[in-house]
Amino acid sequence: MGTAGRIAWIGTGVMGEPMAGHLLAAGVGVVVHTRTRERAEGLLRRGATWADSPAEAADGAEIVFSMVGYPRDVEAVHLGADGTLAAATPPSYIVDMTTSRPSLAERLADRARAVGVGSVDAPVSGGDVGAREATLSIMVGGAESDVEAVRPLLEMLGGRVVRQGGPGAGQHTKMVNQILIASTMVGVCEGLLYAARAGLDPATVIGSVGTGAAGSWSINTLGPRIVRRDFEPGFFVEHFIKDLAIALDEADRMGLTLQGLTLARQLYEQVRLLDGGRGGRMGTQALMLALERLNDAGHG
Amino acid sequence: MGTAGRIAWIGTGVMGEPMAGHLLAAGVGVVVHTRTRERAEGLLRRGATWADSPAEAADGAEIVFSMVGYPRDVEAVHLGADGTLAAATPPSYIVDMTTSRPSLAERLADRARAVGVGSVDAPVSGGDVGAREATLSIMVGGAESDVEAVRPLLEMLGGRVVRQGGPGAGQHTKMVNQILIASTMVGVCEGLLYAARAGLDPATVIGSVGTGAAGSWSINTLGPRIVRRDFEPGFFVEHFIKDLAIALDEADRMGLTLQGLTLARQLYEQVRLLDGGRGGRMGTQALMLALERLNDAGHG
């Protein structure tokens, strides 16, 4: 087809909406479906067409993209009774961009192949800013021919599109991404907590440590937010906990014990409990609040 | 004085030698002392003068720099019977650039002040490459007037010279630096171990994850070395363990429990045991070998 065929887009949240918007802006015809129609209004005003279900959206589409919340949502969108693979005329390709289970990506690929549909897993890194600016890093898994068929569209959504292997390899790579972030965030919050207790000015400390061997996106981007007590979500704690749980499950399946990841998950569970149980809606930098509380508890 | 006075330099190891060399190159007169005279030969050939003890090196010097191994060495160099403060004519300033205990930096400053000497703690980040290229980040603690007096020389040694506060603040900032690195390295090695077990190509994975929210100096600089099984030291495990022990002691003194740092130290102790107890002379990226061994042990 190329990129001229009809595209379906399922899931128009903080990530999905700007991503689908890039396709519209490029002149691609887009049919959208999302759980709450109001959240698709912006795209509909810009020329997208509404569909009442994933199956209806997928019907006759060349490629269906999904960007939803949890693996159970991915499963419902593609394998459910009104899922994309149940469309009257199935699509040529399904591309799930949700961060989800690698094993589910493999199962999706198997089920899709059985009905003649190609399947690609393509989770992203870069957050809402990357989605809006089309600078996402897109980690891709799938058969080479499937990946090449959908690559032109992926390249409208991100700045770096790398095939990592067969079905599930994109999701596994995203798990690596989250494993890196998890322990890095523990270090960032412990470092800034130490700095504060030692009487240092944390912003000045970041100026010294952010550019050398201790440097990371986390200390340089989230560190300053922590210093100014801004715990608003760039990335929700509850979504990060979902990702860490998947990574730990997968590690367990592979016989791996990842102690840093295990610790990070335990600490993030403490974040979820903050603010009367609403900590899950904070940004991942709110880990600082949990560490402060844990350290006050022992010495208050 | 400015920068024209005579300078003493104590400690000419992998960091100290190139640093003292920058002063010589700038035309500064340098007297050197180090435990093993052979290690000063390069500097002596370039015009430095030899002294048989720290006291002799410091005698009549404007500023004495020290870049040695452990806090006990710092103590001996400055407070010992033939230490710098015991010089016939004490120096105007002592500047310890070793990564050492914040509390020792405070004590040095007290003892120096008592004999009319200014004291500055100025540990660095950036490793041997930063030392050779004079791009070190130098984290400075000391009275403002002392720091300003020695700043012109520090700026010959590093690209970023930031005063973080009074005596000990430079060392505390270096501890923050090491706390950040410790957990980041745990994440890097766990992530690359997961990648390998999941059948991914770790170098390709780094290409996807190294530039976004999971990006860090560690994954981008040490990650590729791990992938090619290069565990040669940029920074020695045994020195890193020393730093982590200091950081944990200081955290304990402040009533802080840092679980990520505690875990990192435990894992690095496993690295020290590698290769018949010679793991301490490997580079910090050898943490990967310990994680591999821990995970084989449970499933071999």
XYZ file of C-alpha atoms in Angstrom:
600
model
C 0.000 0.000 0.000
C 2.607 2.532 1.064
C 1.261 5.127 3.423
C -1.804 6.146 1.437
C -4.225 3.473 2.752
C -6.777 4.055 5.493
C -5.352 3.886 9.003
C -7.186 3.012 12.196
C -6.064 4.455 15.533
C -7.284 3.051 18.827
C -6.614 4.902 22.060
C -6.464 8.701 22.127
C -4.975 9.470 25.518
C -2.078 11.765 26.322
C 0.183 9.758 23.997
C -2.235 8.461 21.369
C -3.892 11.757 20.542
C -0.807 13.699 19.429
C 0.559 10.619 17.657
C -2.608 10.123 15.605
C -2.525 13.871 14.999
C 0.817 13.567 13.205
C -0.755 11.120 10.753
C -3.663 13.481 10.101
C -1.230 16.358 9.635
C 0.598 14.285 7.002
C -2.645 13.822 5.083
C -3.241 10.226 6.141
C -6.899 9.200 6.503
C -7.508 8.084 10.095
C -10.444 6.258 11.687
C -10.378 6.539 15.471
C -11.870 4.624 18.333
C -11.320 5.137 22.024
C -13.207 4.133 25.150
C -14.541 7.622 25.844
C -15.615 9.370 22.647
C -15.080 12.855 24.093
C -11.355 12.155 24.187
C -11.382 11.783 20.390
C -13.154 15.100 19.690
C -9.968 16.996 18.895
C -8.970 14.452 16.261
C -12.501 14.280 14.854
C -12.505 18.061 14.425
C -9.251 17.720 12.503
C -10.768 15.277 10.039
C -10.601 11.858 11.656
C -13.621 9.537 11.353
C -15.245 7.886 14.382
C -15.772 4.138 14.774
C -17.842 2.552 17.547
C -15.534 -0.397 18.191
C -12.043 -1.660 17.426
C -13.541 -4.105 14.898
C -15.387 -1.315 13.106
C -12.266 0.863 13.075
C -10.182 -1.993 11.691
C -12.675 -2.986 9.033
C -10.904 -2.502 5.714
C -8.020 -0.543 7.236
C -4.489 -1.117 6.013
C -2.903 -0.706 9.435
C -4.414 -0.521 12.916
C -2.433 1.223 15.624
C -3.235 0.785 19.304
C -1.997 2.944 22.162
C -3.988 1.982 25.235
C -3.359 1.459 28.941
C -2.791 -2.087 30.119
C -2.139 -5.501 28.581
C -5.781 -6.425 29.259
C -6.814 -3.457 27.101
C -4.468 -4.559 24.321
C -5.977 -8.016 24.495
C -9.536 -6.681 24.328
C -8.738 -4.282 21.463
C -7.198 -6.940 19.241
C -8.470 -10.331 20.419
C -11.844 -9.406 21.940
C -15.250 -10.217 20.452
C -15.306 -6.787 18.800
C -11.528 -6.636 18.445
C -9.550 -5.771 15.349
C -8.970 -9.368 14.292
C -12.770 -9.886 14.326
C -13.266 -7.161 11.686
C -15.408 -8.079 8.674
C -12.405 -7.274 6.475
C -9.341 -7.649 8.692
C -6.518 -5.126 8.399
C -3.195 -5.967 6.777
C -1.220 -5.090 9.918
C -1.791 -4.425 13.582
C 0.773 -2.301 15.427
C 0.504 -2.196 19.210
C 2.409 0.759 20.683
C 1.232 0.247 24.259
C 3.888 -0.839 26.742
C 2.664 -4.395 27.299
C 3.758 -7.960 27.956
C 6.310 -9.416 25.516
C 4.471 -12.737 25.741
C 1.221 -11.025 24.760
C 2.972 -9.504 21.739
C 4.045 -12.998 20.719
C 0.520 -14.314 21.182
C -0.940 -11.414 19.185
C 1.495 -12.167 16.369
C 0.488 -15.839 16.371
C -3.229 -15.071 16.359
C -2.813 -12.411 13.679
C -0.720 -14.653 11.454
C -3.416 -17.323 11.685
C -5.860 -14.937 9.959
C -3.323 -13.527 7.498
C -2.573 -10.336 9.415
C 0.921 -9.011 10.150
C 1.670 -7.913 13.704
C 4.230 -5.489 15.089
C 4.938 -4.467 18.689
C 6.254 -0.920 18.861
C 6.308 0.587 22.349
C 7.863 4.006 22.742
C 10.036 6.058 25.030
C 9.963 9.835 25.237
C 6.708 10.608 27.019
C 4.054 13.144 26.145
C 6.657 15.646 24.930
C 8.149 13.069 22.557
C 4.662 12.186 21.340
C 3.819 15.835 20.619
C 7.157 16.578 18.973
C 7.402 13.249 17.101
C 10.782 12.586 18.702
C 9.854 9.269 20.327
C 12.273 6.374 20.392
C 10.236 3.485 18.942
C 11.383 -0.033 19.855
C 10.083 -2.450 17.279
C 9.491 -6.191 17.248
C 8.042 -8.243 14.428
C 8.829 -10.095 11.232
C 11.161 -8.003 9.099
C 8.669 -7.653 6.248
C 5.905 -6.539 8.614
C 8.173 -3.984 10.240
C 9.294 -2.589 6.886
C 5.677 -2.303 5.725
C 4.706 -0.106 8.669
C 8.018 1.749 9.055
C 7.029 4.825 6.965
C 4.189 5.528 9.374
C 6.283 4.840 12.469
C 8.778 7.349 11.157
C 6.058 10.002 11.197
C 5.683 9.373 14.939
C 9.224 9.113 16.220
C 12.785 10.198 15.695
C 14.344 6.787 16.141
C 12.706 3.612 14.854
C 14.799 0.510 15.517
C 13.789 -3.089 14.850
C 15.031 -5.136 17.789
C 13.984 -8.597 16.601
C 10.908 -10.755 16.099
C 7.510 -10.434 17.832
C 7.931 -9.329 21.442
C 11.417 -7.871 20.934
C 10.066 -4.322 20.985
C 8.358 -4.986 24.306
C 11.454 -6.659 25.743
C 13.500 -3.616 24.744
C 10.987 -1.350 26.449
C 11.362 -3.485 29.571
C 15.113 -2.871 29.432
C 14.336 0.842 29.167
C 12.152 0.703 32.287
C 14.683 -1.410 34.219
C 17.285 1.291 33.517
C 14.955 4.069 34.630
C 13.862 2.250 37.792
C 17.255 1.994 39.457
C 18.420 5.328 38.056
C 15.444 6.992 39.767
C 16.317 5.274 43.048
C 19.808 6.744 42.754
C 18.496 10.193 41.828
C 16.147 10.391 44.791
C 18.641 8.916 47.242
C 21.309 11.319 45.984
C 19.070 14.361 46.312
C 17.868 13.248 49.737
C 21.477 12.881 50.875
C 22.275 16.320 49.410
C 19.436 17.971 51.288
C 20.312 16.301 54.602
C 23.981 17.238 54.156
C 22.932 20.875 53.903
C 23.892 21.258 50.247
C 21.865 23.236 47.731
C 20.467 20.458 45.521
C 20.186 22.641 42.424
C 23.871 23.577 42.675
C 24.725 19.914 43.237
C 22.902 18.951 40.027
C 25.047 21.562 38.283
C 28.168 19.680 39.379
C 27.054 16.076 38.974
C 24.651 16.203 36.030
C 27.170 16.385 33.221
C 29.748 13.740 34.142
C 29.778 10.045 34.959
C 26.744 10.487 37.237
C 24.737 12.206 34.526
C 21.408 10.866 33.328
C 18.213 12.096 31.772
C 16.580 11.461 35.143
C 18.883 13.694 37.206
C 18.921 16.437 34.586
C 15.212 16.463 33.727
C 13.421 15.156 36.811
C 16.029 16.300 39.355
C 15.160 19.997 38.935
C 11.442 19.181 39.241
C 12.119 17.391 42.520
C 14.130 20.389 43.740
C 11.193 22.718 43.091
C 8.749 20.180 44.593
C 6.933 19.653 41.290
C 5.498 16.142 41.377
C 3.072 16.556 38.483
C 3.051 13.623 36.091
C 5.182 13.516 33.012
C 4.817 9.772 33.409
C 2.299 8.346 35.898
C 3.548 6.262 38.822
C 0.717 3.759 38.273
C 1.799 3.133 34.700
C 5.417 2.776 35.755
C 4.415 0.223 38.410
C 2.556 -1.724 35.706
C 5.711 -1.754 33.592
C 7.924 -2.824 36.489
C 5.529 -5.650 37.319
C 5.689 -6.887 33.725
C 9.490 -6.673 33.728
C 9.709 -8.608 36.992
C 7.318 -11.273 35.706
C 9.337 -11.657 32.520
C 12.612 -11.767 34.446
C 11.131 -14.441 36.669
C 10.081 -16.458 33.609
C 13.687 -16.261 32.414
C 15.034 -17.346 35.799
C 16.531 -13.920 36.521
C 16.601 -12.286 39.950
C 16.906 -8.525 39.532
C 17.408 -7.104 43.002
C 17.572 -3.462 41.946
C 14.350 -3.759 40.004
C 12.685 -5.572 42.898
C 13.695 -2.790 45.287
C 12.499 -0.086 42.892
C 9.116 -1.725 42.608
C 8.763 -1.977 46.377
C 9.619 1.701 46.737
C 7.192 2.710 43.976
C 4.447 0.751 45.754
C 5.091 3.123 48.659
C 4.599 6.067 46.304
C 1.206 4.700 45.264
C 0.047 4.876 48.881
C 0.857 8.589 49.199
C -1.806 11.294 49.395
C -4.542 8.921 50.559
C -3.842 6.401 47.815
C -3.663 8.935 44.986
C 0.115 8.673 44.588
C -0.343 6.579 41.455
C -1.440 9.717 39.616
C 1.764 11.563 40.503
C 4.839 11.650 38.268
C 7.614 9.112 38.707
C 9.778 11.750 40.438
C 7.380 11.468 43.427
C 9.595 8.571 44.495
C 11.351 11.347 46.435
C 8.265 11.781 48.644
C 8.236 8.088 49.535
C 11.939 8.100 50.424
C 11.448 11.202 52.570
C 8.554 9.554 54.351
C 10.421 6.289 54.899
C 13.328 8.211 56.374
C 11.174 10.413 58.551
C 9.279 7.402 59.865
C 12.417 5.953 61.394
C 13.555 9.199 62.960
C 10.467 11.245 63.729
C 49.983 35.480 45.126
C 47.866 34.661 42.070
C 49.101 31.571 40.291
C 52.770 32.465 40.227
C 53.755 31.080 43.655
C 55.366 27.704 44.154
C 52.919 24.817 44.156
C 53.290 21.434 45.845
C 51.613 18.350 44.434
C 51.276 15.164 46.456
C 50.119 11.965 44.773
C 51.032 11.225 41.169
C 48.823 8.291 40.263
C 46.559 7.912 37.236
C 44.700 11.101 38.199
C 47.361 13.150 39.949
C 50.065 12.863 37.316
C 48.163 14.397 34.395
C 46.639 17.029 36.692
C 50.022 18.182 37.977
C 51.189 18.082 34.363
C 48.633 20.761 33.417
C 50.177 23.090 36.015
C 53.675 22.461 34.654
C 52.416 23.048 31.125
C 51.024 26.405 32.245
C 54.444 27.397 33.561
C 53.665 26.926 37.225
C 56.572 25.766 39.397
C 55.688 22.414 40.990
C 57.337 20.438 43.787
C 56.139 16.844 43.835
C 56.030 14.078 46.385
C 54.471 10.669 46.068
C 54.893 7.381 47.911
C 56.855 5.704 45.124
C 59.335 8.084 43.523
C 59.355 6.218 40.195
C 55.756 7.308 39.654
C 56.887 10.944 39.655
C 59.635 10.484 37.050
C 57.512 11.779 34.175
C 56.770 15.006 36.003
C 60.386 15.382 37.175
C 61.567 15.105 33.561
C 59.141 17.881 32.675
C 60.636 20.230 35.240
C 59.025 19.386 38.558
C 61.206 19.263 41.679
C 61.268 16.273 44.030
C 60.559 16.454 47.763
C 61.117 13.579 50.176
C 58.015 14.130 52.291
C 54.741 16.053 52.287
C 56.222 18.461 54.846
C 59.231 19.127 52.651
C 57.025 19.617 49.583
C 54.793 22.025 51.481
C 57.633 24.040 52.987
C 57.214 27.565 51.665
C 54.670 26.563 49.020
C 51.720 28.808 48.320
C 49.282 25.936 47.734
C 49.593 22.190 48.364
C 47.402 19.871 46.321
C 46.833 16.251 47.344
C 45.382 13.499 45.157
C 45.933 10.236 46.977
C 44.020 7.006 47.612
C 42.168 6.702 50.874
C 41.110 8.961 53.746
C 43.945 7.499 55.851
C 46.398 8.696 53.179
C 44.850 12.169 53.226
C 45.207 12.232 56.983
C 48.859 11.170 56.851
C 49.706 13.642 54.074
C 48.308 16.654 55.877
C 48.142 15.824 59.591
C 50.974 13.288 59.940
C 54.313 13.909 61.657
C 55.840 14.818 58.300
C 52.562 16.158 56.921
C 52.006 19.470 55.175
C 50.826 21.286 58.284
C 54.092 20.287 59.989
C 56.163 22.137 57.367
C 58.812 24.564 58.625
C 57.023 27.322 56.723
C 53.439 26.140 56.294
C 51.678 26.724 52.975
C 48.948 29.322 52.547
C 46.396 26.754 51.376
C 45.909 23.017 51.260
C 43.583 21.576 48.607
C 42.643 17.916 48.933
C 41.261 16.511 45.674
C 41.050 12.903 46.863
C 37.542 11.491 47.271
C 37.474 11.288 51.037
C 35.293 11.636 54.129
C 33.364 14.901 54.472
C 34.029 14.796 58.198
C 37.773 14.510 57.543
C 37.566 17.559 55.265
C 35.954 19.473 58.130
C 38.641 18.327 60.541
C 41.419 19.264 58.096
C 39.897 22.723 57.756
C 39.790 23.129 61.541
C 43.368 21.976 62.018
C 44.593 24.117 59.121
C 42.794 27.222 60.370
C 44.429 26.740 63.783
C 47.847 27.259 62.152
C 46.714 30.006 59.781
C 46.313 27.822 56.691
C 43.279 27.847 54.385
C 41.775 24.497 53.449
C 39.681 23.455 50.467
C 38.176 20.049 49.613
C 37.896 19.589 45.855
C 37.160 16.037 44.735
C 36.567 15.464 41.059
C 34.429 13.525 38.635
C 35.456 12.605 35.122
C 38.043 9.879 35.574
C 41.430 9.518 33.960
C 40.159 10.917 30.664
C 38.846 14.038 32.387
C 42.162 14.381 34.230
C 44.155 14.175 30.993
C 41.858 16.516 29.080
C 41.337 18.955 31.977
C 37.570 18.495 31.689
C 36.988 17.316 35.241
C 33.975 18.466 37.209
C 35.491 19.794 40.447
C 33.191 19.906 43.475
C 34.518 22.424 45.938
C 34.018 22.972 49.650
C 35.653 25.625 51.775
C 35.474 29.197 52.989
C 34.632 31.471 50.094
C 37.894 33.418 50.308
C 39.964 30.208 50.348
C 38.087 28.827 47.351
C 38.526 32.034 45.370
C 42.251 32.087 46.156
C 42.810 28.628 44.663
C 40.202 28.857 41.879
C 42.616 29.972 39.113
C 44.606 26.772 39.586
C 41.516 24.563 39.846
C 40.369 26.024 36.551
C 43.542 24.742 34.916
C 42.521 21.231 35.987
C 38.819 21.041 35.211
C 36.063 22.330 33.001
C 33.580 22.953 35.774
C 34.598 24.313 39.162
C 31.635 24.839 41.483
C 31.780 25.851 45.140
C 29.140 23.809 46.928
C 29.501 25.280 50.421
C 31.856 25.300 53.384
C 34.456 22.682 54.341
C 33.218 19.166 53.482
C 30.630 20.341 50.946
C 32.816 19.266 48.039
C 33.136 15.784 49.523
C 29.400 15.583 50.245
C 28.707 16.536 46.615
C 31.076 13.814 45.427
C 29.132 11.372 47.610
C 25.951 12.425 45.820
C 27.769 11.767 42.547
C 28.709 8.256 43.662
C 25.208 7.520 45.021
C 23.813 8.398 41.579
C 26.343 6.200 39.799
C 25.818 3.246 42.156
C 22.133 2.665 41.459
C 22.443 3.686 37.827
C 25.056 0.948 37.363
C 22.746 -1.593 39.000
C 20.074 -0.618 36.472
C 22.512 -0.743 33.549
C 23.739 -4.227 34.387
C 20.289 -5.588 35.194
C 18.942 -4.108 31.970
C 21.719 -5.587 29.837
C 21.403 -8.948 31.591
C 17.675 -8.956 30.882
C 18.367 -7.986 27.263
C 20.798 -10.856 26.782
C 18.478 -13.427 28.369
C 15.552 -12.178 26.278
C 17.589 -12.886 23.143
C 18.009 -9.256 22.165
C 21.190 -7.793 20.725
C 22.401 -5.587 23.594
C 24.254 -3.137 21.332
C 21.088 -2.533 19.304
C 19.124 -2.151 22.526
C 21.529 0.551 23.731
C 20.863 2.317 20.439
C 17.163 2.471 21.300
C 17.307 3.215 25.017
C 20.445 5.323 25.398
C 19.112 8.632 24.150
C 15.740 8.950 25.903
C 14.448 8.879 29.455
C 16.588 5.811 30.215
C 19.747 7.500 28.993
C 22.774 7.963 31.216
C 26.526 8.323 30.945
C 26.737 4.802 32.362
C 24.613 3.085 29.721
C 26.178 5.044 26.870
C 29.824 4.832 27.953
C 30.094 1.669 30.046
C 27.230 -0.218 28.366
C 29.173 -0.741 25.114
C 32.233 -1.917 27.096
C 30.071 -4.495 28.867
C 28.691 -5.631 25.510
C 32.204 -6.261 24.195
C 33.230 -7.878 27.514
C 35.769 -5.167 28.294
C 36.073 -5.014 32.076
C 39.314 -3.034 32.193
C 39.306 -0.243 34.744
C 38.290 3.251 33.879
C 37.489 3.478 37.563
C 38.579 0.706 39.944
C 35.946 -1.319 41.784
C 37.983 -1.126 45.004
C 37.977 2.675 44.910
C 34.266 2.725 44.189
C 33.616 0.429 47.153
C 35.622 2.817 49.333
C 33.430 5.692 48.169
C 30.196 3.765 48.729
C 31.332 2.856 52.243
C 31.993 6.512 53.022
C 28.611 7.509 51.609
C 26.825 4.856 53.660
C 28.659 5.912 56.825
C 27.760 9.538 56.241
C 24.138 8.640 55.465
C 24.031 6.646 58.670
C 25.390 9.607 60.639
C 22.557 11.699 59.175
C 19.956 9.067 60.066
C 19.329 8.180 56.430
C 18.609 4.665 55.171
C 19.508 4.445 51.492
C 18.334 1.047 50.294
C 19.535 1.407 46.728
C 23.010 2.403 47.860
C 23.073 -0.447 50.363
C 22.169 -2.923 47.638
C 24.767 -1.509 45.249
C 27.472 -1.848 47.856
C 26.509 -5.476 48.546
C 26.644 -6.255 44.841
C 30.000 -4.520 44.415
C 31.380 -6.575 47.298
C 30.523 -9.584 45.114
C 32.539 -8.039 42.291
C 35.565 -7.732 44.579
C 35.492 -11.509 45.110
C 35.686 -12.263 41.384
C 38.779 -13.673 39.693
C 40.215 -15.106 42.895
C 39.752 -11.854 44.812
C 41.219 -9.610 42.120
C 37.833 -8.143 41.120
C 38.692 -4.942 42.958
C 41.151 -4.087 40.189
C 38.476 -4.380 37.498
C 36.435 -1.434 36.234
C 33.066 -0.612 37.785
C 31.299 -2.136 34.753
C 32.423 -5.557 36.047
C 29.277 -5.425 38.167
C 27.843 -7.282 35.171
C 30.038 -10.304 35.942
C 28.760 -10.470 39.510
C 25.124 -10.283 38.392
C 25.724 -13.011 35.834
C 27.331 -15.196 38.478
C 24.544 -14.578 41.005
C 21.979 -15.526 38.414
C 23.823 -18.587 37.219
C 24.252 -19.807 40.760
C 20.527 -20.094 41.232
C 19.913 -21.854 37.947
C 23.052 -23.769 37.085
